[in-house]
Amino acid sequence: MKKKKYWKDVLHAFTISFGRTLSIVFLLALGAMALTGLKVTGPNMQNTAQEYASKTKMADFYVTSDYGLTKTEKAELNKIKGVQVELANLTDVTIKHTNSAVRIFSVPKKMSLCTLISGRMPKNDAEIVLGPSLQKKYRVGDKIVFSKDKAKFLRKNAYTVVGFAKSADIWDNSTMGSSSAGTGELKGYAFASEKAFDSAFYTIGRIRFDNLSNHPYYTDDYDKKADDDQRLLKNKLQKIGQTRLEHLKAQPLAKIERTKQKLSELKENIEQAKRNGVPALMIARQQERYDQGMSSVRASENKLSQMKKPTYTIDDRKSIAGSDGYGTYKNATTSISAVGNVFPVVLYLVAALVTLTTMTRFVDEERLNAGLFRALGYTKRQVISKFVIYGFVTSMSGTFIGILVGNFFLSPMISDIVSKTTVVGSEEIGFYWSYTLLTVAAALISSVLPALLVATRNLGEEPAHLMLPKPPASGSKILLEKIAFLWQKLSFTQKVTARNIFRYKQRMLMTIFGVAGSVALLFSGLGIQTSVSGVSKRQFGQIIKYDMLVFNDSRKSASQKAKSEQLLARKARAQENVMLKSVHGKNDSSLFVFPDGNINSFVDLRERKGGQKIPLGNSGAVFSEKFANLCGVKKGDSVKLKINGKKVRVKVSGVAEMYAGHFIYMTKAYYEKATHDSYQSNVTIVRLKNQDVKNVENTAADFIKLPDVYNVSQNTSLIRQLASIVDSLQMVMVILTVLSVLLAIVILYNLTNINVAERIRELSTVKVLGFHNREVTLYIYRETIVLSFVGIVSGLFFGQIMHKIILEMIGSDYIMFDPSVPLRIYLIPVAAIVFILFVLGCFVNRKLKQIDMLEALKSVD
């Protein structure tokens, strides 16, 4: 049988209702774009960063020591199988006449290689290459001069700029970590020849393990193997420490022995002089020399006996100074991937339900044609294939568009937001068969499967029955009718609305689920924006009130410390000498010990729910909320923590609201009781009178210049890090919010259109009976309004659940987002749906005005 008419009818199906075809294509395009765009962004960014790390041979670990590093350590570490070691120098300096701190590295040769952006690498000790953050201020050929007092480890303080290069260790160009110079924060970095450094030892040792090179940095395998390698390093360095101590003592001991030998000879000469009758005055002079020499020897021996083994610090890529960008990048990619696990699922679910309704209506419209083709001899399979082809073509068209837009537009746009300030660069777009096949499968399930099921169910009748109109849905008594006193008070149109809602159950459920899904997506998208954007303001505007921590050197004299006191008197609104310790465990934390519990001027300890104040008492410690969650403790519990190298059991007296970082707060009395150690302050916590960012930075610079201060820590670095994370997530949520609104528009338009088309004869009858245009519109649109209201309430409920799930997924070990949601986040989705309903109501009213009543009421019996 020739199928020319059949294929003509198939093509006609796409054009007879172009709005329906477009709506299915658009729905599937939205789903494919969200799924593909969000799922490929994480892997694309991770692969791009891994390529950068591999290309630059980024170190896995960084070793520093309080005695510096020598070839002794390198030789010992090289004995570890599969390890590569490179010693290098670095120093922090300030640009002359500014407070801008710059870290100068010796040019790496084997690992953590710098990537040249322009110019060339330095050839002598008078040339330098600058990092990207200094590109706006300097050009190739310019001179850069550093302050002499800070350039003590450099042979020169003036250099010629010969190029610009990116670091393998510092990934972010705006947040580069803390510094021992300038304002306490790095403003840039540079690379100089190793000959430019004037030091008897090396500052840092970079280490790479061969067993890590085949594992991408973002995988669990890398983290597990890195932990094992770090323990191996730690054990090796402990043994090296004793060897290094012996080497450090060897030269002074040899000198002491030589001095002793000379003094012994001098003693013999004195005894000989006494026997030979040498004048007493000359003997006294010789004896004085001997006594002075022995005194010097005893002092040297005493000094050597007090020398301790070198303390080695091992940092990984996440903890090395300047690693803020690495951590932010890694957290951002993980967060985006997490959002991709939730949003597209809900979006596809809603799309599938709406498509089911659309295809049901399409099959009903085509009953007559289906009957005719069956009567002409076409098989049931051929008739059903028409709808399967329609579903396949529309779904694949939308999916293809969505995959292209997701891969080549949405994903790069999201990744550029994250990587715009990093050295990693724009993402390299990859192709992932798994996500493409997942998207295609989701489209087939959303569109083709409903088409097959609906067509099989509705077109299985005899041709004669198919050529008759489908009987209208039968009505039945609803529950409301059984409540007589309430039913009797309803008007005629209200009763009709109530009956029709339950008469068309499929459309009722589709409207409710469609609106609920859109509202849930919109609510969670807006909620996430609010939760992430409010973190910095709440933590550093309301909870943490201090501006900086000034680290004091207890070895300095009283006169040197007096300068700090004078500066504090001028600048500080409030200050307190406290103890700051690092607490080690599964997650590290900062322990603040206040001498008398006077913390209110610096930190507002309060519960997140209810805002109740938490007193800092002598019966326990106050934990920040995220740290308490990670430790699995609540108020009243006890937990073992490692403080000062020993395990200590600490009682939790309260859990305080905190969003970034891990903190524990104690009083002096409880600290001494819990640790059995004496309290000794080492930090001054400072709240300035003028809290302007510029003034905070200038004051920090003033403190660093003082002889009794060896470092200053500001909050601005953590604020910038938070801002970077917030910006990336904010933009993702803006995109998803727009998608949610578009989804709501398509869903409501589609379902409203179907409702009108299905009941055109009923509406024409009502219009013939004398109903005005407005009454006819409300006759049918009132149902949509009621069902949309139910959908809105349901959507707000499920939106809260989605909001909490996504927050848990995008949060990192050190950051907790605010789960509370302001009233406007509830109102915006409601207002959006109401506005869409209003616009669609005007569209329906206009459409019903144009109804040809006689044509619509013609019988096809």
Coordinates of C-alpha atoms in Angstrom, one line a residue, residues 49-50 52-63 83-88 105 108-114 167-171 204-210 212-213 215 217 222 226 229 233 314-320 323 326:
A49 CA 42.2 22.7 35.8
Q50 CA 43.8 19.2 35.8
Y52 CA 46.8 23.1 33.9
A53 CA 48.1 21.3 37.0
S54 CA 49.7 18.5 34.8
K55 CA 51.2 20.9 32.4
T56 CA 52.8 23.0 35.1
K57 CA 53.8 19.9 37.1
M58 CA 52.1 21.3 40.2
A59 CA 53.6 20.1 43.4
D60 CA 51.6 17.8 45.6
F61 CA 53.1 19.0 48.9
Y62 CA 55.1 21.9 50.2
V63 CA 57.6 21.6 53.1
V83 CA 59.3 11.0 45.1
Q84 CA 60.6 14.2 43.4
V85 CA 62.0 17.1 45.4
E86 CA 62.9 20.6 44.5
L87 CA 64.2 23.2 46.9
A88 CA 63.4 26.9 46.2
F105 CA 59.6 33.1 44.1
P108 CA 61.0 26.9 39.5
K109 CA 62.8 24.4 37.3
K110 CA 61.2 21.0 37.8
M111 CA 57.7 21.5 39.3
S112 CA 55.1 24.1 39.9
L113 CA 56.4 25.7 36.7
C114 CA 55.3 29.2 35.9
S167 CA 51.9 30.6 39.0
A168 CA 51.0 26.9 39.3
D169 CA 50.5 27.3 43.1
I170 CA 48.4 30.5 43.4
W171 CA 45.3 30.0 41.3
I204 CA 60.5 25.9 50.7
G205 CA 60.6 22.4 49.3
R206 CA 58.2 21.3 46.6
I207 CA 57.4 17.6 46.4
R208 CA 55.7 15.4 43.8
F209 CA 54.7 11.8 44.2
D210 CA 54.6 9.5 41.2
L212 CA 49.5 10.7 42.4
S213 CA 50.3 11.8 38.9
H215 CA 44.9 10.6 39.7
Y217 CA 43.2 16.4 41.8
Y222 CA 43.9 11.5 44.9
A226 CA 47.7 12.0 49.2
D229 CA 51.9 10.1 51.2
L233 CA 56.5 12.4 54.6
I314 CA 53.8 19.9 55.5
D315 CA 51.2 21.7 53.4
D316 CA 49.1 20.2 50.6
R317 CA 47.5 22.1 47.7
K318 CA 44.6 23.1 49.8
S319 CA 46.5 24.5 52.8
I320 CA 49.6 26.1 51.3
S323 CA 45.8 28.2 48.0
Y326 CA 42.5 26.3 44.5

